């Protein structure tokens, strides 16, 4: 019995040490606008194939400064942070005014900003994105899963050519993020859809 207890304790210590070693290069931006390089700590249980599970940084950020000092931040205690060194990095998160509970992943920014915070799926605890759009007019809209098509149509309707192509299902295999990225790139470039290749996208995240 004592041997079993010692084995369990040893396993717990090894496990805790393993979690503490999951540190990745990155930086955060303070509320005064300073950029601070640091190591960002990520819960080892939420890593799969070195890809970041955003649930590990949705509600709080744990960092280690160059001198070894540890620090925790809650949303709105800093403006933003970025993680590098992971399979799906760099990954950037922001604090959004009015929400002190979540850091939001930045999916695309431009005429329309697209952000998401994450909640755990009730069955397998996988990350579920809660998407929000933020227009250049200052309007923030939650994009509900059952209303994605309606919300997306409203967001891109001022680009008639892109809107018509989307309504005609020329982009039916592309996700919300890709369409908003394309909309932003077209607005920036002032370009039009090529009739020879109407489904060419400048971004690939879905």
JSON list of C-alpha atoms in Angstrom, two decimals:
[
{"chain": "A", "resi": 1, "resn": "UNK", "atom": "CA", "xyz": [0.00, 0.00, 0.00]},
{"chain": "A", "resi": 2, "resn": "UNK", "atom": "CA", "xyz": [2.83, 2.38, 0.88]},
{"chain": "A", "resi": 3, "resn": "UNK", "atom": "CA", "xyz": [4.58, 1.48, -2.36]},
{"chain": "A", "resi": 4, "resn": "UNK", "atom": "CA", "xyz": [1.41, 2.26, -4.33]},
{"chain": "A", "resi": 5, "resn": "UNK", "atom": "CA", "xyz": [1.00, 5.60, -2.53]},
{"chain": "A", "resi": 6, "resn": "UNK", "atom": "CA", "xyz": [4.62, 6.55, -3.24]},
{"chain": "A", "resi": 7, "resn": "UNK", "atom": "CA", "xyz": [4.15, 5.67, -6.90]},
{"chain": "A", "resi": 8, "resn": "UNK", "atom": "CA", "xyz": [1.05, 7.85, -7.13]},
{"chain": "A", "resi": 9, "resn": "UNK", "atom": "CA", "xyz": [2.83, 10.77, -5.46]},
{"chain": "A", "resi": 10, "resn": "UNK", "atom": "CA", "xyz": [5.82, 10.37, -7.77]},
{"chain": "A", "resi": 11, "resn": "UNK", "atom": "CA", "xyz": [3.52, 10.31, -10.79]},
{"chain": "A", "resi": 12, "resn": "UNK", "atom": "CA", "xyz": [1.73, 13.47, -9.61]},
{"chain": "A", "resi": 13, "resn": "UNK", "atom": "CA", "xyz": [5.05, 15.28, -9.14]},
{"chain": "A", "resi": 14, "resn": "UNK", "atom": "CA", "xyz": [6.21, 14.26, -12.62]},
{"chain": "A", "resi": 15, "resn": "UNK", "atom": "CA", "xyz": [2.89, 15.31, -14.06]},
{"chain": "A", "resi": 16, "resn": "UNK", "atom": "CA", "xyz": [3.05, 18.73, -12.37]},
{"chain": "A", "resi": 17, "resn": "UNK", "atom": "CA", "xyz": [6.62, 19.24, -13.56]},
{"chain": "A", "resi": 18, "resn": "UNK", "atom": "CA", "xyz": [5.58, 18.39, -17.09]},
{"chain": "A", "resi": 19, "resn": "UNK", "atom": "CA", "xyz": [2.82, 20.97, -17.03]},
{"chain": "A", "resi": 20, "resn": "UNK", "atom": "CA", "xyz": [5.20, 23.63, -15.75]},
{"chain": "A", "resi": 21, "resn": "UNK", "atom": "CA", "xyz": [7.58, 23.01, -18.65]},
{"chain": "A", "resi": 22, "resn": "UNK", "atom": "CA", "xyz": [5.03, 23.89, -21.36]},
{"chain": "A", "resi": 23, "resn": "UNK", "atom": "CA", "xyz": [6.35, 27.37, -22.06]},
{"chain": "A", "resi": 24, "resn": "UNK", "atom": "CA", "xyz": [6.41, 29.02, -25.48]},
{"chain": "A", "resi": 25, "resn": "UNK", "atom": "CA", "xyz": [7.88, 32.21, -26.84]},
{"chain": "A", "resi": 26, "resn": "UNK", "atom": "CA", "xyz": [5.57, 35.15, -27.15]},
{"chain": "A", "resi": 27, "resn": "UNK", "atom": "CA", "xyz": [4.81, 38.64, -25.96]},
{"chain": "A", "resi": 28, "resn": "UNK", "atom": "CA", "xyz": [2.01, 40.66, -24.46]},
{"chain": "A", "resi": 29, "resn": "UNK", "atom": "CA", "xyz": [0.95, 44.27, -24.94]},
{"chain": "A", "resi": 30, "resn": "UNK", "atom": "CA", "xyz": [0.22, 46.13, -21.72]},
{"chain": "A", "resi": 31, "resn": "UNK", "atom": "CA", "xyz": [-2.66, 48.55, -21.29]},
{"chain": "A", "resi": 32, "resn": "UNK", "atom": "CA", "xyz": [-0.13, 51.38, -21.64]},
{"chain": "A", "resi": 33, "resn": "UNK", "atom": "CA", "xyz": [0.97, 50.04, -25.04]},
{"chain": "A", "resi": 34, "resn": "UNK", "atom": "CA", "xyz": [4.29, 48.44, -24.03]},
{"chain": "A", "resi": 35, "resn": "UNK", "atom": "CA", "xyz": [5.31, 45.21, -25.77]},
{"chain": "A", "resi": 36, "resn": "UNK", "atom": "CA", "xyz": [6.84, 42.75, -23.28]},
{"chain": "A", "resi": 37, "resn": "UNK", "atom": "CA", "xyz": [8.61, 39.58, -24.43]},
{"chain": "A", "resi": 38, "resn": "UNK", "atom": "CA", "xyz": [7.89, 36.55, -22.27]},
{"chain": "A", "resi": 39, "resn": "UNK", "atom": "CA", "xyz": [7.32, 32.80, -22.11]},
{"chain": "A", "resi": 40, "resn": "UNK", "atom": "CA", "xyz": [3.67, 31.90, -22.24]},
{"chain": "A", "resi": 41, "resn": "UNK", "atom": "CA", "xyz": [2.62, 28.91, -20.15]},
{"chain": "A", "resi": 42, "resn": "UNK", "atom": "CA", "xyz": [0.13, 26.48, -21.64]},
{"chain": "A", "resi": 43, "resn": "UNK", "atom": "CA", "xyz": [-1.62, 23.65, -19.81]},
{"chain": "A", "resi": 44, "resn": "UNK", "atom": "CA", "xyz": [-0.10, 20.40, -21.07]},
{"chain": "A", "resi": 45, "resn": "UNK", "atom": "CA", "xyz": [-3.42, 18.57, -20.97]},
{"chain": "A", "resi": 46, "resn": "UNK", "atom": "CA", "xyz": [-4.77, 20.92, -23.61]},
{"chain": "A", "resi": 47, "resn": "UNK", "atom": "CA", "xyz": [-2.03, 20.36, -26.16]},
{"chain": "A", "resi": 48, "resn": "UNK", "atom": "CA", "xyz": [-2.44, 17.97, -29.06]},
{"chain": "A", "resi": 49, "resn": "UNK", "atom": "CA", "xyz": [0.35, 17.54, -31.58]},
{"chain": "A", "resi": 50, "resn": "UNK", "atom": "CA", "xyz": [1.85, 20.86, -30.43]},
{"chain": "A", "resi": 51, "resn": "UNK", "atom": "CA", "xyz": [-1.24, 22.76, -31.56]},
{"chain": "A", "resi": 52, "resn": "UNK", "atom": "CA", "xyz": [-2.66, 25.26, -29.11]},
{"chain": "A", "resi": 53, "resn": "UNK", "atom": "CA", "xyz": [-6.01, 24.47, -27.57]},
{"chain": "A", "resi": 54, "resn": "UNK", "atom": "CA", "xyz": [-7.40, 27.97, -27.05]},
{"chain": "A", "resi": 55, "resn": "UNK", "atom": "CA", "xyz": [-9.29, 26.92, -23.93]},
{"chain": "A", "resi": 56, "resn": "UNK", "atom": "CA", "xyz": [-5.96, 27.05, -22.09]},
{"chain": "A", "resi": 57, "resn": "UNK", "atom": "CA", "xyz": [-5.72, 30.83, -22.53]},
{"chain": "A", "resi": 58, "resn": "UNK", "atom": "CA", "xyz": [-9.34, 31.93, -22.91]},
{"chain": "A", "resi": 59, "resn": "UNK", "atom": "CA", "xyz": [-9.92, 33.05, -19.31]},
{"chain": "A", "resi": 60, "resn": "UNK", "atom": "CA", "xyz": [-6.41, 33.77, -18.06]},
{"chain": "A", "resi": 61, "resn": "UNK", "atom": "CA", "xyz": [-2.83, 34.12, -19.24]},
{"chain": "A", "resi": 62, "resn": "UNK", "atom": "CA", "xyz": [0.15, 32.72, -17.33]},
{"chain": "A", "resi": 63, "resn": "UNK", "atom": "CA", "xyz": [3.58, 34.02, -18.30]},
{"chain": "A", "resi": 64, "resn": "UNK", "atom": "CA", "xyz": [7.22, 33.90, -17.25]},
{"chain": "A", "resi": 65, "resn": "UNK", "atom": "CA", "xyz": [9.27, 37.06, -17.71]},
{"chain": "A", "resi": 66, "resn": "UNK", "atom": "CA", "xyz": [12.94, 36.95, -18.83]},
{"chain": "A", "resi": 67, "resn": "UNK", "atom": "CA", "xyz": [14.14, 37.27, -15.23]},
{"chain": "A", "resi": 68, "resn": "UNK", "atom": "CA", "xyz": [12.13, 34.23, -14.16]},
{"chain": "A", "resi": 69, "resn": "UNK", "atom": "CA", "xyz": [9.25, 36.11, -12.54]},
{"chain": "A", "resi": 70, "resn": "UNK", "atom": "CA", "xyz": [5.82, 34.54, -13.03]},
{"chain": "A", "resi": 71, "resn": "UNK", "atom": "CA", "xyz": [2.73, 36.61, -13.63]},
{"chain": "A", "resi": 72, "resn": "UNK", "atom": "CA", "xyz": [-0.95, 36.00, -14.37]},
{"chain": "A", "resi": 73, "resn": "UNK", "atom": "CA", "xyz": [-3.28, 38.24, -16.34]},
{"chain": "A", "resi": 74, "resn": "UNK", "atom": "CA", "xyz": [-7.04, 38.30, -16.64]},
{"chain": "A", "resi": 75, "resn": "UNK", "atom": "CA", "xyz": [-8.87, 39.73, -19.68]},
{"chain": "A", "resi": 76, "resn": "UNK", "atom": "CA", "xyz": [-8.65, 43.53, -19.82]},
{"chain": "A", "resi": 77, "resn": "UNK", "atom": "CA", "xyz": [-5.58, 43.58, -17.56]},
{"chain": "A", "resi": 78, "resn": "UNK", "atom": "CA", "xyz": [-3.58, 43.62, -20.82]},
{"chain": "A", "resi": 79, "resn": "UNK", "atom": "CA", "xyz": [-4.49, 44.62, -24.37]},
{"chain": "A", "resi": 80, "resn": "UNK", "atom": "CA", "xyz": [-3.29, 41.54, -26.25]},
{"chain": "A", "resi": 81, "resn": "UNK", "atom": "CA", "xyz": [-0.80, 38.69, -26.41]},
{"chain": "A", "resi": 82, "resn": "UNK", "atom": "CA", "xyz": [0.74, 36.48, -29.07]},
{"chain": "A", "resi": 83, "resn": "UNK", "atom": "CA", "xyz": [2.09, 32.92, -28.87]},
{"chain": "A", "resi": 84, "resn": "UNK", "atom": "CA", "xyz": [4.73, 31.50, -31.22]},
{"chain": "A", "resi": 85, "resn": "UNK", "atom": "CA", "xyz": [6.45, 28.12, -31.44]},
{"chain": "A", "resi": 86, "resn": "UNK", "atom": "CA", "xyz": [3.34, 25.97, -31.75]},
{"chain": "A", "resi": 87, "resn": "UNK", "atom": "CA", "xyz": [1.98, 24.14, -34.78]},
{"chain": "A", "resi": 88, "resn": "UNK", "atom": "CA", "xyz": [-0.84, 26.63, -35.32]},
{"chain": "A", "resi": 89, "resn": "UNK", "atom": "CA", "xyz": [1.14, 29.72, -34.27]},
{"chain": "A", "resi": 90, "resn": "UNK", "atom": "CA", "xyz": [1.56, 32.59, -34.21]},
{"chain": "A", "resi": 91, "resn": "UNK", "atom": "CA", "xyz": [-1.77, 32.92, -32.45]},
{"chain": "A", "resi": 92, "resn": "UNK", "atom": "CA", "xyz": [-2.96, 36.31, -31.23]},
{"chain": "A", "resi": 93, "resn": "UNK", "atom": "CA", "xyz": [-5.56, 37.09, -28.59]},
{"chain": "A", "resi": 94, "resn": "UNK", "atom": "CA", "xyz": [-7.08, 40.42, -27.55]},
{"chain": "A", "resi": 95, "resn": "UNK", "atom": "CA", "xyz": [-9.06, 41.87, -24.71]},
{"chain": "A", "resi": 96, "resn": "UNK", "atom": "CA", "xyz": [-12.31, 43.41, -25.87]},
{"chain": "A", "resi": 97, "resn": "UNK", "atom": "CA", "xyz": [-13.94, 46.25, -24.00]},
{"chain": "A", "resi": 98, "resn": "UNK", "atom": "CA", "xyz": [-16.89, 45.21, -21.87]},
{"chain": "A", "resi": 99, "resn": "UNK", "atom": "CA", "xyz": [-15.86, 41.57, -21.40]},
{"chain": "A", "resi": 100, "resn": "UNK", "atom": "CA", "xyz": [-13.70, 40.81, -18.37]},
{"chain": "A", "resi": 101, "resn": "UNK", "atom": "CA", "xyz": [-14.16, 37.05, -18.72]},
{"chain": "A", "resi": 102, "resn": "UNK", "atom": "CA", "xyz": [-12.55, 36.11, -22.02]},
{"chain": "A", "resi": 103, "resn": "UNK", "atom": "CA", "xyz": [-9.54, 36.71, -24.21]},
{"chain": "A", "resi": 104, "resn": "UNK", "atom": "CA", "xyz": [-10.61, 36.64, -27.88]},
{"chain": "A", "resi": 105, "resn": "UNK", "atom": "CA", "xyz": [-8.60, 34.97, -30.61]},
{"chain": "A", "resi": 106, "resn": "UNK", "atom": "CA", "xyz": [-7.96, 37.25, -33.57]},
{"chain": "A", "resi": 107, "resn": "UNK", "atom": "CA", "xyz": [-8.98, 35.48, -36.78]},
{"chain": "A", "resi": 108, "resn": "UNK", "atom": "CA", "xyz": [-8.85, 38.43, -39.16]},
{"chain": "A", "resi": 109, "resn": "UNK", "atom": "CA", "xyz": [-8.81, 42.21, -38.94]},
{"chain": "A", "resi": 110, "resn": "UNK", "atom": "CA", "xyz": [-9.66, 44.81, -41.55]},
{"chain": "A", "resi": 111, "resn": "UNK", "atom": "CA", "xyz": [-12.88, 46.51, -42.50]},
{"chain": "A", "resi": 112, "resn": "UNK", "atom": "CA", "xyz": [-14.47, 43.72, -40.49]},
{"chain": "A", "resi": 113, "resn": "UNK", "atom": "CA", "xyz": [-12.67, 42.28, -37.46]},
{"chain": "A", "resi": 114, "resn": "UNK", "atom": "CA", "xyz": [-13.48, 38.68, -36.62]},
{"chain": "A", "resi": 115, "resn": "UNK", "atom": "CA", "xyz": [-12.79, 37.40, -33.11]},
{"chain": "A", "resi": 116, "resn": "UNK", "atom": "CA", "xyz": [-13.72, 34.32, -31.09]},
{"chain": "A", "resi": 117, "resn": "UNK", "atom": "CA", "xyz": [-13.62, 33.25, -27.49]},
{"chain": "A", "resi": 118, "resn": "UNK", "atom": "CA", "xyz": [-13.90, 29.58, -26.60]},
{"chain": "A", "resi": 119, "resn": "UNK", "atom": "CA", "xyz": [-16.04, 27.39, -24.38]},
{"chain": "A", "resi": 120, "resn": "UNK", "atom": "CA", "xyz": [-15.74, 23.67, -23.70]},
{"chain": "A", "resi": 121, "resn": "UNK", "atom": "CA", "xyz": [-18.04, 21.25, -25.50]},
{"chain": "A", "resi": 122, "resn": "UNK", "atom": "CA", "xyz": [-20.24, 19.55, -22.86]},
{"chain": "A", "resi": 123, "resn": "UNK", "atom": "CA", "xyz": [-19.40, 16.02, -24.08]},
{"chain": "A", "resi": 124, "resn": "UNK", "atom": "CA", "xyz": [-15.76, 15.86, -25.13]},
{"chain": "A", "resi": 125, "resn": "UNK", "atom": "CA", "xyz": [-14.54, 19.22, -23.74]},
{"chain": "A", "resi": 126, "resn": "UNK", "atom": "CA", "xyz": [-13.19, 20.25, -27.14]},
{"chain": "A", "resi": 127, "resn": "UNK", "atom": "CA", "xyz": [-12.97, 24.00, -27.83]},
{"chain": "A", "resi": 128, "resn": "UNK", "atom": "CA", "xyz": [-16.11, 25.57, -29.28]},
{"chain": "A", "resi": 129, "resn": "UNK", "atom": "CA", "xyz": [-15.62, 29.02, -30.87]},
{"chain": "A", "resi": 130, "resn": "UNK", "atom": "CA", "xyz": [-18.06, 31.82, -30.16]},
{"chain": "A", "resi": 131, "resn": "UNK", "atom": "CA", "xyz": [-17.56, 34.19, -33.08]},
{"chain": "A", "resi": 132, "resn": "UNK", "atom": "CA", "xyz": [-18.08, 37.95, -33.03]},
{"chain": "A", "resi": 133, "resn": "UNK", "atom": "CA", "xyz": [-17.74, 40.45, -35.84]},
{"chain": "A", "resi": 134, "resn": "UNK", "atom": "CA", "xyz": [-16.68, 44.02, -35.24]},
{"chain": "A", "resi": 135, "resn": "UNK", "atom": "CA", "xyz": [-17.30, 46.45, -38.09]},
{"chain": "A", "resi": 136, "resn": "UNK", "atom": "CA", "xyz": [-15.46, 49.66, -38.86]},
{"chain": "A", "resi": 137, "resn": "UNK", "atom": "CA", "xyz": [-18.58, 51.51, -37.70]},
{"chain": "A", "resi": 138, "resn": "UNK", "atom": "CA", "xyz": [-18.09, 50.15, -34.18]},
{"chain": "A", "resi": 139, "resn": "UNK", "atom": "CA", "xyz": [-20.90, 47.60, -34.27]},
{"chain": "A", "resi": 140, "resn": "UNK", "atom": "CA", "xyz": [-20.18, 44.26, -32.57]},
{"chain": "A", "resi": 141, "resn": "UNK", "atom": "CA", "xyz": [-22.33, 41.27, -33.48]},
{"chain": "A", "resi": 142, "resn": "UNK", "atom": "CA", "xyz": [-22.38, 37.75, -32.09]},
{"chain": "A", "resi": 143, "resn": "UNK", "atom": "CA", "xyz": [-22.56, 35.18, -34.87]},
{"chain": "A", "resi": 144, "resn": "UNK", "atom": "CA", "xyz": [-24.80, 32.36, -33.73]},
{"chain": "A", "resi": 145, "resn": "UNK", "atom": "CA", "xyz": [-24.21, 28.95, -35.37]},
{"chain": "A", "resi": 146, "resn": "UNK", "atom": "CA", "xyz": [-27.79, 28.81, -36.64]},
{"chain": "A", "resi": 147, "resn": "UNK", "atom": "CA", "xyz": [-27.51, 32.31, -38.15]},
{"chain": "A", "resi": 148, "resn": "UNK", "atom": "CA", "xyz": [-24.05, 32.17, -39.76]},
{"chain": "A", "resi": 149, "resn": "UNK", "atom": "CA", "xyz": [-25.35, 32.53, -43.33]},
{"chain": "A", "resi": 150, "resn": "UNK", "atom": "CA", "xyz": [-27.61, 35.44, -42.46]},
{"chain": "A", "resi": 151, "resn": "UNK", "atom": "CA", "xyz": [-24.90, 37.24, -40.47]},
{"chain": "A", "resi": 152, "resn": "UNK", "atom": "CA", "xyz": [-22.28, 36.68, -43.16]},
{"chain": "A", "resi": 153, "resn": "UNK", "atom": "CA", "xyz": [-24.60, 37.98, -45.85]},
{"chain": "A", "resi": 154, "resn": "UNK", "atom": "CA", "xyz": [-25.21, 41.15, -43.84]},
{"chain": "A", "resi": 155, "resn": "UNK", "atom": "CA", "xyz": [-21.47, 41.66, -43.32]},
{"chain": "A", "resi": 156, "resn": "UNK", "atom": "CA", "xyz": [-20.46, 41.43, -46.98]},
{"chain": "A", "resi": 157, "resn": "UNK", "atom": "CA", "xyz": [-23.55, 42.83, -48.73]},
{"chain": "A", "resi": 158, "resn": "UNK", "atom": "CA", "xyz": [-21.82, 46.10, -49.67]},
{"chain": "A", "resi": 159, "resn": "UNK", "atom": "CA", "xyz": [-19.46, 44.06, -51.90]},
{"chain": "A", "resi": 160, "resn": "UNK", "atom": "CA", "xyz": [-22.15, 43.12, -54.41]},
{"chain": "A", "resi": 161, "resn": "UNK", "atom": "CA", "xyz": [-19.96, 40.88, -56.54]},
{"chain": "A", "resi": 162, "resn": "UNK", "atom": "CA", "xyz": [-18.66, 38.87, -53.60]},
{"chain": "A", "resi": 163, "resn": "UNK", "atom": "CA", "xyz": [-22.12, 38.77, -52.04]},
{"chain": "A", "resi": 164, "resn": "UNK", "atom": "CA", "xyz": [-23.72, 37.44, -55.23]},
{"chain": "A", "resi": 165, "resn": "UNK", "atom": "CA", "xyz": [-21.00, 34.81, -55.63]},
{"chain": "A", "resi": 166, "resn": "UNK", "atom": "CA", "xyz": [-21.56, 33.71, -52.05]},
{"chain": "A", "resi": 167, "resn": "UNK", "atom": "CA", "xyz": [-25.36, 33.61, -52.43]},
{"chain": "A", "resi": 168, "resn": "UNK", "atom": "CA", "xyz": [-24.95, 31.55, -55.59]},
{"chain": "A", "resi": 169, "resn": "UNK", "atom": "CA", "xyz": [-22.94, 29.03, -53.55]},
{"chain": "A", "resi": 170, "resn": "UNK", "atom": "CA", "xyz": [-19.68, 29.61, -55.41]},
{"chain": "A", "resi": 171, "resn": "UNK", "atom": "CA", "xyz": [-18.05, 29.63, -51.96]},
{"chain": "A", "resi": 172, "resn": "UNK", "atom": "CA", "xyz": [-20.10, 26.86, -50.39]},
{"chain": "A", "resi": 173, "resn": "UNK", "atom": "CA", "xyz": [-16.99, 24.92, -49.33]},
{"chain": "A", "resi": 174, "resn": "UNK", "atom": "CA", "xyz": [-15.40, 27.92, -47.61]},
{"chain": "A", "resi": 175, "resn": "UNK", "atom": "CA", "xyz": [-15.92, 28.83, -43.98]},
{"chain": "A", "resi": 176, "resn": "UNK", "atom": "CA", "xyz": [-16.86, 32.03, -42.21]},
{"chain": "A", "resi": 177, "resn": "UNK", "atom": "CA", "xyz": [-13.26, 33.05, -41.54]},
{"chain": "A", "resi": 178, "resn": "UNK", "atom": "CA", "xyz": [-12.14, 32.57, -45.14]},
{"chain": "A", "resi": 179, "resn": "UNK", "atom": "CA", "xyz": [-14.99, 34.65, -46.55]},
{"chain": "A", "resi": 180, "resn": "UNK", "atom": "CA", "xyz": [-14.38, 37.53, -44.13]},
{"chain": "A", "resi": 181, "resn": "UNK", "atom": "CA", "xyz": [-10.65, 37.39, -44.88]},
{"chain": "A", "resi": 182, "resn": "UNK", "atom": "CA", "xyz": [-11.43, 37.56, -48.58]},
{"chain": "A", "resi": 183, "resn": "UNK", "atom": "CA", "xyz": [-13.83, 40.45, -48.05]},
{"chain": "A", "resi": 184, "resn": "UNK", "atom": "CA", "xyz": [-11.16, 42.37, -46.11]},
{"chain": "A", "resi": 185, "resn": "UNK", "atom": "CA", "xyz": [-8.46, 41.69, -48.72]},
{"chain": "A", "resi": 186, "resn": "UNK", "atom": "CA", "xyz": [-10.78, 42.82, -51.54]},
{"chain": "A", "resi": 187, "resn": "UNK", "atom": "CA", "xyz": [-11.68, 45.99, -49.69]},
{"chain": "A", "resi": 188, "resn": "UNK", "atom": "CA", "xyz": [-8.00, 46.74, -49.06]},
{"chain": "A", "resi": 189, "resn": "UNK", "atom": "CA", "xyz": [-6.93, 46.01, -52.63]},
{"chain": "A", "resi": 190, "resn": "UNK", "atom": "CA", "xyz": [-10.03, 47.38, -54.32]},
{"chain": "A", "resi": 191, "resn": "UNK", "atom": "CA", "xyz": [-10.04, 44.25, -56.47]},
{"chain": "A", "resi": 192, "resn": "UNK", "atom": "CA", "xyz": [-12.84, 42.23, -58.03]},
{"chain": "A", "resi": 193, "resn": "UNK", "atom": "CA", "xyz": [-13.54, 38.54, -58.32]},
{"chain": "A", "resi": 194, "resn": "UNK", "atom": "CA", "xyz": [-11.96, 36.90, -61.32]},
{"chain": "A", "resi": 195, "resn": "UNK", "atom": "CA", "xyz": [-14.64, 35.27, -63.47]},
{"chain": "A", "resi": 196, "resn": "UNK", "atom": "CA", "xyz": [-12.07, 32.66, -64.49]},
{"chain": "A", "resi": 197, "resn": "UNK", "atom": "CA", "xyz": [-11.47, 31.57, -60.91]},
{"chain": "A", "resi": 198, "resn": "UNK", "atom": "CA", "xyz": [-14.27, 32.81, -58.63]},
{"chain": "A", "resi": 199, "resn": "UNK", "atom": "CA", "xyz": [-13.31, 30.66, -55.66]},
{"chain": "A", "resi": 200, "resn": "UNK", "atom": "CA", "xyz": [-9.70, 31.75, -55.28]},
{"chain": "A", "resi": 201, "resn": "UNK", "atom": "CA", "xyz": [-9.10, 32.90, -51.72]},
{"chain": "A", "resi": 202, "resn": "UNK", "atom": "CA", "xyz": [-6.23, 34.91, -50.35]},
{"chain": "A", "resi": 203, "resn": "UNK", "atom": "CA", "xyz": [-6.50, 33.19, -46.96]},
{"chain": "A", "resi": 204, "resn": "UNK", "atom": "CA", "xyz": [-7.00, 29.59, -45.95]},
{"chain": "A", "resi": 205, "resn": "UNK", "atom": "CA", "xyz": [-8.04, 29.55, -42.27]},
{"chain": "A", "resi": 206, "resn": "UNK", "atom": "CA", "xyz": [-11.50, 28.07, -41.71]}
]
